Structures are given as C-alpha cells and as structure tokens.
PDB file of C-alpha atoms in Angstrom:
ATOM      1  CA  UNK B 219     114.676 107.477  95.982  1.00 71.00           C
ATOM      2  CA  UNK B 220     113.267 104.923  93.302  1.00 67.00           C
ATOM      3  CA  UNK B 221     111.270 105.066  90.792  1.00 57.00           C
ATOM      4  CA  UNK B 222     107.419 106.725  91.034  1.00 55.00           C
ATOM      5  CA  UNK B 223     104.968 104.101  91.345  1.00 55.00           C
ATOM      6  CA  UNK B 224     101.902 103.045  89.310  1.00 57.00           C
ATOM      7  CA  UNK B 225      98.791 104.050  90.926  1.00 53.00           C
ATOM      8  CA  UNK B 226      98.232 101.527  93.613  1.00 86.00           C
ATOM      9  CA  UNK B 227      96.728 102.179  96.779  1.00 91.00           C
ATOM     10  CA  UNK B 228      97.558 100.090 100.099  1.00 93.00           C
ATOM     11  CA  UNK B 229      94.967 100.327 102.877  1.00 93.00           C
ATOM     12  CA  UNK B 230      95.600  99.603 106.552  1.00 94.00           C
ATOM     13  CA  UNK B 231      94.214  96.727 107.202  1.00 93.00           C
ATOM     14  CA  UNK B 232      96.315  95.207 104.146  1.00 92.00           C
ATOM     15  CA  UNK B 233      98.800  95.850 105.960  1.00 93.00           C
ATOM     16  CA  UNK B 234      97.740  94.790 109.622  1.00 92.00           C
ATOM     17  CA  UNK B 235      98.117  98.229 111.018  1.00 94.00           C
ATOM     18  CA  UNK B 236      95.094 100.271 112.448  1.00 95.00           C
ATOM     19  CA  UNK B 237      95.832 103.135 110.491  1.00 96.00           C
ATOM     20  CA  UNK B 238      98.493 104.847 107.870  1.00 97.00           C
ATOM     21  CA  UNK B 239     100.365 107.808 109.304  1.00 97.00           C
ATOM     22  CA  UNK B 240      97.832 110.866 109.348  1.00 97.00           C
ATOM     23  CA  UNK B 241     100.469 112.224 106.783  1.00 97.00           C
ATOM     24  CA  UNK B 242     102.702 109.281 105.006  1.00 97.00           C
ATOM     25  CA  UNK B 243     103.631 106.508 105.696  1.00 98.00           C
ATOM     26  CA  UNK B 244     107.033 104.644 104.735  1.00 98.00           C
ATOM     27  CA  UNK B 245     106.268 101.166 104.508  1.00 98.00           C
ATOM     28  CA  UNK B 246     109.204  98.602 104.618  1.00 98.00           C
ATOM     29  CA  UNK B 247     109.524  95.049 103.157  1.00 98.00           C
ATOM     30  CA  UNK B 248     112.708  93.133 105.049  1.00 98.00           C
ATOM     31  CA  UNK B 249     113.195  89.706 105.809  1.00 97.00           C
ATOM     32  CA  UNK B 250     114.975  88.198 109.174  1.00 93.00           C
ATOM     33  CA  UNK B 251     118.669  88.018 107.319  1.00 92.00           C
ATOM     34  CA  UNK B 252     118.717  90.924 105.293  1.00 95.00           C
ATOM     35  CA  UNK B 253     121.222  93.260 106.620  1.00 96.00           C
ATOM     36  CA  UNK B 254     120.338  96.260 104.611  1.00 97.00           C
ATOM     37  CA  UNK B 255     116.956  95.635 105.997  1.00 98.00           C
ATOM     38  CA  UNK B 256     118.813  96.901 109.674  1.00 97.00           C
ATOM     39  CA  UNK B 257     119.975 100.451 108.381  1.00 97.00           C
ATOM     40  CA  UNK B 258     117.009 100.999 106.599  1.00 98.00           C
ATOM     41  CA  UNK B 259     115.039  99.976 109.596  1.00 98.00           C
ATOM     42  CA  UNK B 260     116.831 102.843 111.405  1.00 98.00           C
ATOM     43  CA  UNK B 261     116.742 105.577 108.513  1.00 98.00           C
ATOM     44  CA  UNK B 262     113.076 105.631 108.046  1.00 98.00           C
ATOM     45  CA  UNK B 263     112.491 105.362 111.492  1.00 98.00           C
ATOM     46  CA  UNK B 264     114.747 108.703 112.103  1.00 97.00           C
ATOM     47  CA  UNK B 265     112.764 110.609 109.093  1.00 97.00           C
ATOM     48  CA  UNK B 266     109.248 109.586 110.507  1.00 97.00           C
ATOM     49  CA  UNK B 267     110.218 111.048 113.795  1.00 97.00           C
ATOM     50  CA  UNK B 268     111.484 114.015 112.220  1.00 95.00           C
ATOM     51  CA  UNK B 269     108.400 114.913 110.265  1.00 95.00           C
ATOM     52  CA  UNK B 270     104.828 115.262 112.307  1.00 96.00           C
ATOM     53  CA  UNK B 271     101.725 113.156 110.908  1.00 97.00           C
ATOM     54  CA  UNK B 272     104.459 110.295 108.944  1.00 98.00           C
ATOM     55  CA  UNK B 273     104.374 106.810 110.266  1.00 98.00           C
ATOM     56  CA  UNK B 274     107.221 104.259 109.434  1.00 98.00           C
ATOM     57  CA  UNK B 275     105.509 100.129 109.230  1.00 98.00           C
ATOM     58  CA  UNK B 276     107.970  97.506 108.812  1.00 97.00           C
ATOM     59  CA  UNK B 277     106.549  94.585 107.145  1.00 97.00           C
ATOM     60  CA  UNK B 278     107.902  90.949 107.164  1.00 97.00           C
ATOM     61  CA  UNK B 279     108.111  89.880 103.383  1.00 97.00           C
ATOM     62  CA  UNK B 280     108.385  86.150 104.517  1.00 96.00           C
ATOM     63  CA  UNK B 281     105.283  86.098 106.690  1.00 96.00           C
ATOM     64  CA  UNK B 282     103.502  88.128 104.206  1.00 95.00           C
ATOM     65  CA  UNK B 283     103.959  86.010 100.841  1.00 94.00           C
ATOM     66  CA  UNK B 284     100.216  87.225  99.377  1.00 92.00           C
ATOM     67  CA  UNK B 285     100.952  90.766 100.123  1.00 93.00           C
ATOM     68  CA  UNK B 286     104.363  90.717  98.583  1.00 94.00           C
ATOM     69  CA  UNK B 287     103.044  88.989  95.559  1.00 93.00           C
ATOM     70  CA  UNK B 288     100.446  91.319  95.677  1.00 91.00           C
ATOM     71  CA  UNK B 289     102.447  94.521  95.894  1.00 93.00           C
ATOM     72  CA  UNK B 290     105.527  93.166  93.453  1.00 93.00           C
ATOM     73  CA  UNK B 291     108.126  93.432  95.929  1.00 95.00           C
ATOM     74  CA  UNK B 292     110.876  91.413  94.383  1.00 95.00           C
ATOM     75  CA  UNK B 293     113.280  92.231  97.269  1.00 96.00           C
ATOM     76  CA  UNK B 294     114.192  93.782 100.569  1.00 97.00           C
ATOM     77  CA  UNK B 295     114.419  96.067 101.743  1.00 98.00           C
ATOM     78  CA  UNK B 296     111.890  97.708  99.642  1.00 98.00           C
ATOM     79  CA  UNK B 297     110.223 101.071 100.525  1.00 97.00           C
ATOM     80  CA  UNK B 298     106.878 102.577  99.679  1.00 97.00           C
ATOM     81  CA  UNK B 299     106.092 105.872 100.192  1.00 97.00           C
ATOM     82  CA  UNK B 300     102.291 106.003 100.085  1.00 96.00           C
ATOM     83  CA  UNK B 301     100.650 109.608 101.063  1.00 96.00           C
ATOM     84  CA  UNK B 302      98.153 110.058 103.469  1.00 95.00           C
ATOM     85  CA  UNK B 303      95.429 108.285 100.806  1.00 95.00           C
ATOM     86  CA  UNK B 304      97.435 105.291 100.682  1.00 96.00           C
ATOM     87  CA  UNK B 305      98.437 105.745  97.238  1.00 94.00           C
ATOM     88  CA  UNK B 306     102.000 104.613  96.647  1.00 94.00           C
ATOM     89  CA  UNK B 307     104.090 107.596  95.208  1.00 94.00           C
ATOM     90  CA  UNK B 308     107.517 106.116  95.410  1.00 94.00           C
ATOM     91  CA  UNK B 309     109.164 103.076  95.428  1.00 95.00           C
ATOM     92  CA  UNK B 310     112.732 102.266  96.084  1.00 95.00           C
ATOM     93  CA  UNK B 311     114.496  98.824  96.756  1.00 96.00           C
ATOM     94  CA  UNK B 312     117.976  98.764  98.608  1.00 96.00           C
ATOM     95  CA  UNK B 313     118.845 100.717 101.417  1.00 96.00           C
ATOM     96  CA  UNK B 314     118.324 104.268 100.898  1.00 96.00           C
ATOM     97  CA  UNK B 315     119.774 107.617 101.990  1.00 96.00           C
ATOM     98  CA  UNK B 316     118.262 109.725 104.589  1.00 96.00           C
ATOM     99  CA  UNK B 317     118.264 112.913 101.940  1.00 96.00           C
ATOM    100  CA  UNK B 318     116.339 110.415  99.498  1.00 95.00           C
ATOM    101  CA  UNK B 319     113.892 109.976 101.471  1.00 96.00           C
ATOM    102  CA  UNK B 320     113.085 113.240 102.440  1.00 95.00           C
ATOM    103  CA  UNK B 321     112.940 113.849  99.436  1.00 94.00           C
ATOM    104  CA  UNK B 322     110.637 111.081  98.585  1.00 93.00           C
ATOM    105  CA  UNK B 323     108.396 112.318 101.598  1.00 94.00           C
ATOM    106  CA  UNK B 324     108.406 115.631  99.394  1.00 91.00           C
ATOM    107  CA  UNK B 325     106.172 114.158  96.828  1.00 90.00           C
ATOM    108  CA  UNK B 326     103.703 112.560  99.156  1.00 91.00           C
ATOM    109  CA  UNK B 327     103.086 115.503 101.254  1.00 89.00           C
TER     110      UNK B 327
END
C-alpha cells in the first residue's frame, strides 16, 4: 500500500478528533464526489474493526484546504497510516486492497 512516508507526525487535534486510535490510525482524505472515496470508506473501516486499538478518521479534503496543503494530499482518496505516535508510516492514494492495508497496519504496529 503506497509508498513509506517522510517523517511527519499528525496530532489529533490537527485533525479534529479527540484522540488517534490507541494503536493506528488510518486516516482518509475523500471529497463528496469521489467514488473511490465510498469503497475505501468501507475497507478501512472493516480492517479497523478487525484489529483492537486501530481507529479509521475520514477527513473531508474540501473542508480541510490548510490541512491538505499541509499534509500534500494531491488527491482522494488518500490514506495515511500513522502509528500510535502519530507518525505517518505509509501513504497510499487510490482505493486500496484490504490485504494492502493489513499489510500497511504491519509496519505501524
């Protein structure tokens, strides 16, 4: 799933949530029209349940302009997969595959 990411560290409150999962987190870019944005929406949503202490955020990229500037998230969906620091250790645009993510979620852990 993606490329590893520089090291960049996203806190909670950057991303309005009151905390990252106690684990991971997979955080999600979409916007309103973006169809991938639906299954990916649903794929990370079925890992997070599957693995105890990983939270899946959903982010609007069009109400969030600063953060996507801020983050470099050129489209959606994009996924990061911070660990439980909030330091970004993967980053994938597109819609991924359940197994990638997993895998992905392998790295953070």
């Amino acid at each position: 799933m993606g490329e590893p990411a520089g090291v960049e560290r996203v806190e909670a409150a950057l991303i309005g949530v009151p905390s990252l999962g106690e684990r991971a987190t997979l955080l999600q870019f979409s916007t309103a029209f973006c169809q991938p944005c639906r299954g990916t929406r649903r794929v990370l949503a079925e890992v997070a349940a599957m693995v105890a202490g990983v939270a899946h955020v959903e982010v609007d990229a069009e109400e969030r302009l600063a953060l996507v500037r801020r983050l470099g998230i050129v489209r959606t969906p994009t996924v990061l997969v911070l660990n439980a620091s909030g330091e970004v250790v993967r980053r994938a645009t597109g819609m991924p595959r359940r197994a990638d993510v997993i895998a992905a979620l392998g790295e953070a852990l």
